[in-house]
PDB file of C-alpha atoms in Angstrom:
ATOM      1  CA  UNK A   1      48.893   7.605 -39.134  1.00 57.00           C
ATOM      2  CA  UNK A   2      45.777   9.762 -39.547  1.00 62.00           C
ATOM      3  CA  UNK A   3      44.143   7.065 -41.652  1.00 62.00           C
ATOM      4  CA  UNK A   4      44.871   4.408 -38.983  1.00 58.00           C
ATOM      5  CA  UNK A   5      43.248   6.580 -36.292  1.00 61.00           C
ATOM      6  CA  UNK A   6      40.192   7.166 -38.501  1.00 63.00           C
ATOM      7  CA  UNK A   7      39.910   3.434 -39.180  1.00 64.00           C
ATOM      8  CA  UNK A   8      40.216   2.647 -35.445  1.00 64.00           C
ATOM      9  CA  UNK A   9      37.548   5.259 -34.639  1.00 63.00           C
ATOM     10  CA  UNK A  10      35.201   3.729 -37.257  1.00 63.00           C
ATOM     11  CA  UNK A  11      35.721   0.227 -35.781  1.00 62.00           C
ATOM     12  CA  UNK A  12      34.993   1.532 -32.256  1.00 58.00           C
ATOM     13  CA  UNK A  13      31.784   3.210 -33.455  1.00 62.00           C
ATOM     14  CA  UNK A  14      30.794  -0.030 -35.217  1.00 61.00           C
ATOM     15  CA  UNK A  15      31.364  -2.057 -32.041  1.00 63.00           C
ATOM     16  CA  UNK A  16      29.317   0.472 -30.029  1.00 60.00           C
ATOM     17  CA  UNK A  17      26.451   0.368 -32.559  1.00 66.00           C
ATOM     18  CA  UNK A  18      26.559  -3.417 -32.620  1.00 69.00           C
ATOM     19  CA  UNK A  19      26.528  -3.620 -28.823  1.00 73.00           C
ATOM     20  CA  UNK A  20      23.677  -1.086 -28.596  1.00 68.00           C
ATOM     21  CA  UNK A  21      21.695  -3.091 -31.142  1.00 69.00           C
ATOM     22  CA  UNK A  22      22.344  -6.277 -29.168  1.00 75.00           C
ATOM     23  CA  UNK A  23      21.080  -4.621 -25.969  1.00 77.00           C
ATOM     24  CA  UNK A  24      17.998  -3.400 -27.836  1.00 75.00           C
ATOM     25  CA  UNK A  25      17.258  -6.900 -29.099  1.00 77.00           C
ATOM     26  CA  UNK A  26      17.611  -8.314 -25.589  1.00 78.00           C
ATOM     27  CA  UNK A  27      15.295  -5.680 -24.129  1.00 79.00           C
ATOM     28  CA  UNK A  28      12.727  -6.341 -26.861  1.00 80.00           C
ATOM     29  CA  UNK A  29      12.850 -10.114 -26.196  1.00 77.00           C
ATOM     30  CA  UNK A  30      12.311  -9.541 -22.455  1.00 77.00           C
ATOM     31  CA  UNK A  31       9.429  -7.157 -23.158  1.00 80.00           C
ATOM     32  CA  UNK A  32       7.751  -9.659 -25.505  1.00 77.00           C
ATOM     33  CA  UNK A  33       8.231 -12.425 -22.925  1.00 70.00           C
ATOM     34  CA  UNK A  34       6.516 -10.368 -20.195  1.00 67.00           C
ATOM     35  CA  UNK A  35       3.663  -9.346 -22.495  1.00 72.00           C
ATOM     36  CA  UNK A  36       2.993 -12.995 -23.402  1.00 69.00           C
ATOM     37  CA  UNK A  37       3.223 -14.191 -19.776  1.00 65.00           C
ATOM     38  CA  UNK A  38       0.960 -11.434 -18.414  1.00 63.00           C
ATOM     39  CA  UNK A  39      -1.520 -11.818 -21.275  1.00 63.00           C
ATOM     40  CA  UNK A  40      -1.961 -15.592 -21.298  1.00 64.00           C
ATOM     41  CA  UNK A  41      -0.705 -17.021 -17.999  1.00 71.00           C
ATOM     42  CA  UNK A  42      -0.886 -14.591 -15.069  1.00 74.00           C
ATOM     43  CA  UNK A  43      -2.321 -11.189 -14.192  1.00 82.00           C
ATOM     44  CA  UNK A  44      -1.572  -8.540 -11.629  1.00 83.00           C
ATOM     45  CA  UNK A  45      -4.735  -7.497  -9.806  1.00 82.00           C
ATOM     46  CA  UNK A  46      -5.091  -5.033  -6.947  1.00 84.00           C
ATOM     47  CA  UNK A  47      -7.217  -5.419  -3.820  1.00 85.00           C
ATOM     48  CA  UNK A  48      -9.878  -2.768  -3.339  1.00 87.00           C
ATOM     49  CA  UNK A  49     -11.176  -2.764   0.233  1.00 88.00           C
ATOM     50  CA  UNK A  50     -10.746  -4.701   3.453  1.00 91.00           C
ATOM     51  CA  UNK A  51     -13.025  -7.713   2.934  1.00 93.00           C
ATOM     52  CA  UNK A  52     -10.022 -10.091   2.978  1.00 93.00           C
ATOM     53  CA  UNK A  53      -8.241  -8.514   5.960  1.00 93.00           C
ATOM     54  CA  UNK A  54      -5.964  -9.738   7.595  1.00 92.00           C
ATOM     55  CA  UNK A  55      -4.891 -12.068   4.757  1.00 91.00           C
ATOM     56  CA  UNK A  56      -4.853  -9.278   2.162  1.00 91.00           C
ATOM     57  CA  UNK A  57      -4.584  -5.554   2.740  1.00 89.00           C
ATOM     58  CA  UNK A  58      -6.395  -2.775   0.900  1.00 91.00           C
ATOM     59  CA  UNK A  59      -4.287  -1.837  -2.152  1.00 89.00           C
ATOM     60  CA  UNK A  60      -2.257  -5.072  -2.104  1.00 89.00           C
ATOM     61  CA  UNK A  61      -1.264  -6.285  -5.552  1.00 90.00           C
ATOM     62  CA  UNK A  62      -1.604 -10.001  -6.255  1.00 89.00           C
ATOM     63  CA  UNK A  63      -0.296 -12.359  -8.911  1.00 89.00           C
ATOM     64  CA  UNK A  64      -3.299 -14.316 -10.234  1.00 90.00           C
ATOM     65  CA  UNK A  65      -3.483 -17.317 -12.583  1.00 89.00           C
ATOM     66  CA  UNK A  66      -6.337 -19.161 -14.270  1.00 86.00           C
ATOM     67  CA  UNK A  67      -4.214 -21.699 -16.135  1.00 84.00           C
ATOM     68  CA  UNK A  68      -5.925 -25.131 -15.798  1.00 86.00           C
ATOM     69  CA  UNK A  69      -7.598 -23.967 -12.598  1.00 89.00           C
ATOM     70  CA  UNK A  70     -10.529 -25.587 -10.807  1.00 93.00           C
ATOM     71  CA  UNK A  71     -11.651 -23.895  -7.545  1.00 95.00           C
ATOM     72  CA  UNK A  72     -10.896 -25.793  -4.346  1.00 95.00           C
ATOM     73  CA  UNK A  73     -11.879 -25.155  -0.734  1.00 96.00           C
ATOM     74  CA  UNK A  74      -9.537 -22.690   0.940  1.00 95.00           C
ATOM     75  CA  UNK A  75      -8.351 -21.062  -2.304  1.00 95.00           C
ATOM     76  CA  UNK A  76      -8.418 -17.300  -2.609  1.00 95.00           C
ATOM     77  CA  UNK A  77     -10.042 -16.394  -5.913  1.00 96.00           C
ATOM     78  CA  UNK A  78     -10.735 -13.344  -8.023  1.00 93.00           C
ATOM     79  CA  UNK A  79     -14.193 -13.303  -9.537  1.00 93.00           C
ATOM     80  CA  UNK A  80     -16.514 -10.991 -11.389  1.00 91.00           C
ATOM     81  CA  UNK A  81     -20.292 -11.299 -11.370  1.00 88.00           C
ATOM     82  CA  UNK A  82     -22.403  -9.100 -13.599  1.00 86.00           C
ATOM     83  CA  UNK A  83     -24.427  -6.626 -11.559  1.00 83.00           C
ATOM     84  CA  UNK A  84     -22.381  -7.133  -8.373  1.00 86.00           C
ATOM     85  CA  UNK A  85     -19.913  -4.499  -7.113  1.00 82.00           C
ATOM     86  CA  UNK A  86     -20.257  -2.429 -10.299  1.00 81.00           C
ATOM     87  CA  UNK A  87     -19.024  -5.435 -12.320  1.00 83.00           C
ATOM     88  CA  UNK A  88     -15.529  -4.986 -10.810  1.00 89.00           C
ATOM     89  CA  UNK A  89     -13.377  -8.004  -9.859  1.00 90.00           C
ATOM     90  CA  UNK A  90     -13.599  -9.009  -6.193  1.00 92.00           C
ATOM     91  CA  UNK A  91     -11.412 -11.259  -4.069  1.00 94.00           C
ATOM     92  CA  UNK A  92     -12.858 -13.920  -1.738  1.00 96.00           C
ATOM     93  CA  UNK A  93     -12.006 -17.290  -0.173  1.00 97.00           C
ATOM     94  CA  UNK A  94     -13.664 -20.482  -1.450  1.00 98.00           C
ATOM     95  CA  UNK A  95     -15.489 -22.093   1.468  1.00 98.00           C
ATOM     96  CA  UNK A  96     -17.443 -24.794  -0.359  1.00 98.00           C
ATOM     97  CA  UNK A  97     -17.737 -26.254  -3.851  1.00 97.00           C
ATOM     98  CA  UNK A  98     -20.504 -28.028  -5.765  1.00 96.00           C
ATOM     99  CA  UNK A  99     -22.426 -30.575  -3.682  1.00 97.00           C
ATOM    100  CA  UNK A 100     -21.220 -29.250  -0.297  1.00 98.00           C
ATOM    101  CA  UNK A 101     -23.695 -28.136   2.351  1.00 98.00           C
ATOM    102  CA  UNK A 102     -22.914 -24.855   4.127  1.00 97.00           C
ATOM    103  CA  UNK A 103     -24.377 -23.796   7.459  1.00 97.00           C
ATOM    104  CA  UNK A 104     -23.645 -20.909   9.814  1.00 95.00           C
ATOM    105  CA  UNK A 105     -24.201 -21.424  13.527  1.00 94.00           C
ATOM    106  CA  UNK A 106     -26.605 -18.616  14.511  1.00 92.00           C
ATOM    107  CA  UNK A 107     -25.158 -18.426  18.026  1.00 92.00           C
ATOM    108  CA  UNK A 108     -21.392 -18.784  17.605  1.00 93.00           C
ATOM    109  CA  UNK A 109     -20.953 -17.566  14.012  1.00 93.00           C
ATOM    110  CA  UNK A 110     -19.004 -20.703  13.128  1.00 95.00           C
ATOM    111  CA  UNK A 111     -19.058 -21.772   9.480  1.00 96.00           C
ATOM    112  CA  UNK A 112     -19.954 -25.431   9.030  1.00 97.00           C
ATOM    113  CA  UNK A 113     -19.348 -27.370   5.805  1.00 98.00           C
ATOM    114  CA  UNK A 114     -20.772 -30.886   5.448  1.00 98.00           C
ATOM    115  CA  UNK A 115     -21.426 -31.048   9.193  1.00 96.00           C
ATOM    116  CA  UNK A 116     -17.898 -30.036  10.265  1.00 97.00           C
ATOM    117  CA  UNK A 117     -16.972 -26.680  11.815  1.00 97.00           C
ATOM    118  CA  UNK A 118     -14.200 -25.099   9.743  1.00 96.00           C
ATOM    119  CA  UNK A 119     -10.872 -24.347  11.414  1.00 95.00           C
ATOM    120  CA  UNK A 120     -10.260 -20.817  10.145  1.00 94.00           C
ATOM    121  CA  UNK A 121      -7.109 -19.273  11.625  1.00 94.00           C
ATOM    122  CA  UNK A 122      -7.014 -16.791   8.728  1.00 92.00           C
ATOM    123  CA  UNK A 123     -10.214 -14.869   9.620  1.00 94.00           C
ATOM    124  CA  UNK A 124     -10.252 -11.504  11.374  1.00 91.00           C
ATOM    125  CA  UNK A 125     -13.235 -12.400  13.577  1.00 92.00           C
ATOM    126  CA  UNK A 126     -16.247 -14.708  13.534  1.00 92.00           C
ATOM    127  CA  UNK A 127     -19.508 -13.641  11.956  1.00 92.00           C
ATOM    128  CA  UNK A 128     -21.568 -11.200  13.995  1.00 90.00           C
ATOM    129  CA  UNK A 129     -24.760 -13.282  13.836  1.00 86.00           C
ATOM    130  CA  UNK A 130     -26.990 -10.372  14.839  1.00 83.00           C
ATOM    131  CA  UNK A 131     -25.921  -8.095  11.980  1.00 86.00           C
ATOM    132  CA  UNK A 132     -23.921  -9.979   9.329  1.00 87.00           C
ATOM    133  CA  UNK A 133     -25.724 -13.292   8.659  1.00 89.00           C
ATOM    134  CA  UNK A 134     -26.885 -12.099   5.241  1.00 91.00           C
ATOM    135  CA  UNK A 135     -30.285 -12.661   3.671  1.00 92.00           C
ATOM    136  CA  UNK A 136     -29.980 -16.381   2.883  1.00 92.00           C
ATOM    137  CA  UNK A 137     -31.454 -19.124   5.036  1.00 92.00           C
ATOM    138  CA  UNK A 138     -29.305 -22.040   6.167  1.00 93.00           C
ATOM    139  CA  UNK A 139     -28.272 -24.731   5.508  1.00 96.00           C
ATOM    140  CA  UNK A 140     -27.511 -24.121   1.820  1.00 96.00           C
ATOM    141  CA  UNK A 141     -26.350 -26.767  -0.652  1.00 97.00           C
ATOM    142  CA  UNK A 142     -23.940 -25.474  -3.270  1.00 98.00           C
ATOM    143  CA  UNK A 143     -25.099 -26.397  -6.798  1.00 97.00           C
ATOM    144  CA  UNK A 144     -22.685 -28.317  -9.028  1.00 97.00           C
ATOM    145  CA  UNK A 145     -20.468 -25.931 -11.002  1.00 97.00           C
ATOM    146  CA  UNK A 146     -20.757 -23.248  -8.305  1.00 97.00           C
ATOM    147  CA  UNK A 147     -18.771 -22.125  -5.259  1.00 98.00           C
ATOM    148  CA  UNK A 148     -19.663 -20.499  -1.940  1.00 98.00           C
ATOM    149  CA  UNK A 149     -17.241 -17.702  -1.016  1.00 97.00           C
ATOM    150  CA  UNK A 150     -16.626 -15.569   2.069  1.00 97.00           C
ATOM    151  CA  UNK A 151     -14.258 -12.731   2.880  1.00 95.00           C
ATOM    152  CA  UNK A 152     -11.737 -13.317   5.685  1.00 96.00           C
ATOM    153  CA  UNK A 153     -13.009 -10.124   7.328  1.00 96.00           C
ATOM    154  CA  UNK A 154     -16.426 -11.709   7.873  1.00 94.00           C
ATOM    155  CA  UNK A 155     -18.042  -8.608   9.372  1.00 94.00           C
ATOM    156  CA  UNK A 156     -16.678  -6.324   6.648  1.00 93.00           C
ATOM    157  CA  UNK A 157     -17.439  -8.443   3.590  1.00 93.00           C
ATOM    158  CA  UNK A 158     -20.390  -8.782   1.246  1.00 92.00           C
ATOM    159  CA  UNK A 159     -20.163 -12.329  -0.029  1.00 94.00           C
ATOM    160  CA  UNK A 160     -22.183 -15.511  -0.611  1.00 95.00           C
ATOM    161  CA  UNK A 161     -24.255 -14.812   2.519  1.00 95.00           C
ATOM    162  CA  UNK A 162     -26.167 -12.234   0.493  1.00 94.00           C
ATOM    163  CA  UNK A 163     -28.398 -13.118  -2.449  1.00 93.00           C
ATOM    164  CA  UNK A 164     -26.841 -10.262  -4.475  1.00 92.00           C
ATOM    165  CA  UNK A 165     -23.765 -12.522  -4.842  1.00 93.00           C
ATOM    166  CA  UNK A 166     -25.017 -15.890  -3.580  1.00 93.00           C
ATOM    167  CA  UNK A 167     -23.571 -19.057  -5.030  1.00 95.00           C
ATOM    168  CA  UNK A 168     -21.025 -18.112  -7.690  1.00 95.00           C
ATOM    169  CA  UNK A 169     -20.846 -19.931 -11.000  1.00 96.00           C
ATOM    170  CA  UNK A 170     -17.277 -21.205 -11.483  1.00 95.00           C
ATOM    171  CA  UNK A 171     -17.239 -19.524 -14.900  1.00 93.00           C
ATOM    172  CA  UNK A 172     -17.144 -16.150 -13.092  1.00 94.00           C
ATOM    173  CA  UNK A 173     -13.795 -17.033 -11.487  1.00 94.00           C
ATOM    174  CA  UNK A 174     -10.999 -15.095 -13.175  1.00 91.00           C
ATOM    175  CA  UNK A 175      -8.274 -17.028 -11.357  1.00 91.00           C
ATOM    176  CA  UNK A 176      -6.743 -17.869  -8.013  1.00 93.00           C
ATOM    177  CA  UNK A 177      -4.198 -15.856  -6.089  1.00 92.00           C
ATOM    178  CA  UNK A 178      -0.668 -17.246  -6.380  1.00 91.00           C
ATOM    179  CA  UNK A 179       1.069 -14.633  -4.262  1.00 86.00           C
ATOM    180  CA  UNK A 180       1.142 -11.060  -3.070  1.00 90.00           C
ATOM    181  CA  UNK A 181       3.715  -8.947  -4.909  1.00 87.00           C
ATOM    182  CA  UNK A 182       3.050  -5.585  -3.228  1.00 81.00           C
ATOM    183  CA  UNK A 183       3.530  -4.301  -0.596  1.00 71.00           C
ATOM    184  CA  UNK A 184       6.931  -5.917  -0.497  1.00 67.00           C
ATOM    185  CA  UNK A 185       6.610  -6.560   3.239  1.00 71.00           C
ATOM    186  CA  UNK A 186       3.768  -9.024   2.423  1.00 72.00           C
ATOM    187  CA  UNK A 187       5.521 -10.550  -0.606  1.00 69.00           C
ATOM    188  CA  UNK A 188       4.891 -14.261  -0.946  1.00 67.00           C
ATOM    189  CA  UNK A 189       2.170 -16.864  -1.114  1.00 70.00           C
ATOM    190  CA  UNK A 190      -1.128 -16.480   0.724  1.00 75.00           C
ATOM    191  CA  UNK A 191      -2.744 -19.038   2.980  1.00 66.00           C
TER     192      UNK A 191
END
């Protein structure tokens, strides 16, 4: 009787150890999967500042990808340019790509690309033409392989209107924003 109980106890401990090992393997596989995905396919990047308000909030966390990505007008991108913003990544909206001509109406603050005024329901307010036109003269033609970017908070953003950033070489683009993951109230894709 005693030997049967000891044998049963040993089998129970073996099952527990086996199950614990199985859970450990599963956790390790999930961890490796996430490391590979976040190393090679997507990144989590936080917003620092209000230059993209109201689309993105200060301290929002975004899911960003650069997998087979070519910048397109309207995309929200993360970029880094040496010597700009302490070499930290910044987030901006692509307004024009290589070959496009950008103009800013000095009276209304409208942004014009290739002769057409952009419909921009995502901006906070139009450009204050007395204070926030930047130091470039217009119209500007975007060189091939470059993009022209603006923040959605036009009067609170340093962007392609200033020569310190200017036209951005596409090679400086770290990726485009797929979605906001935090705060949870803003979870989802961005427009």
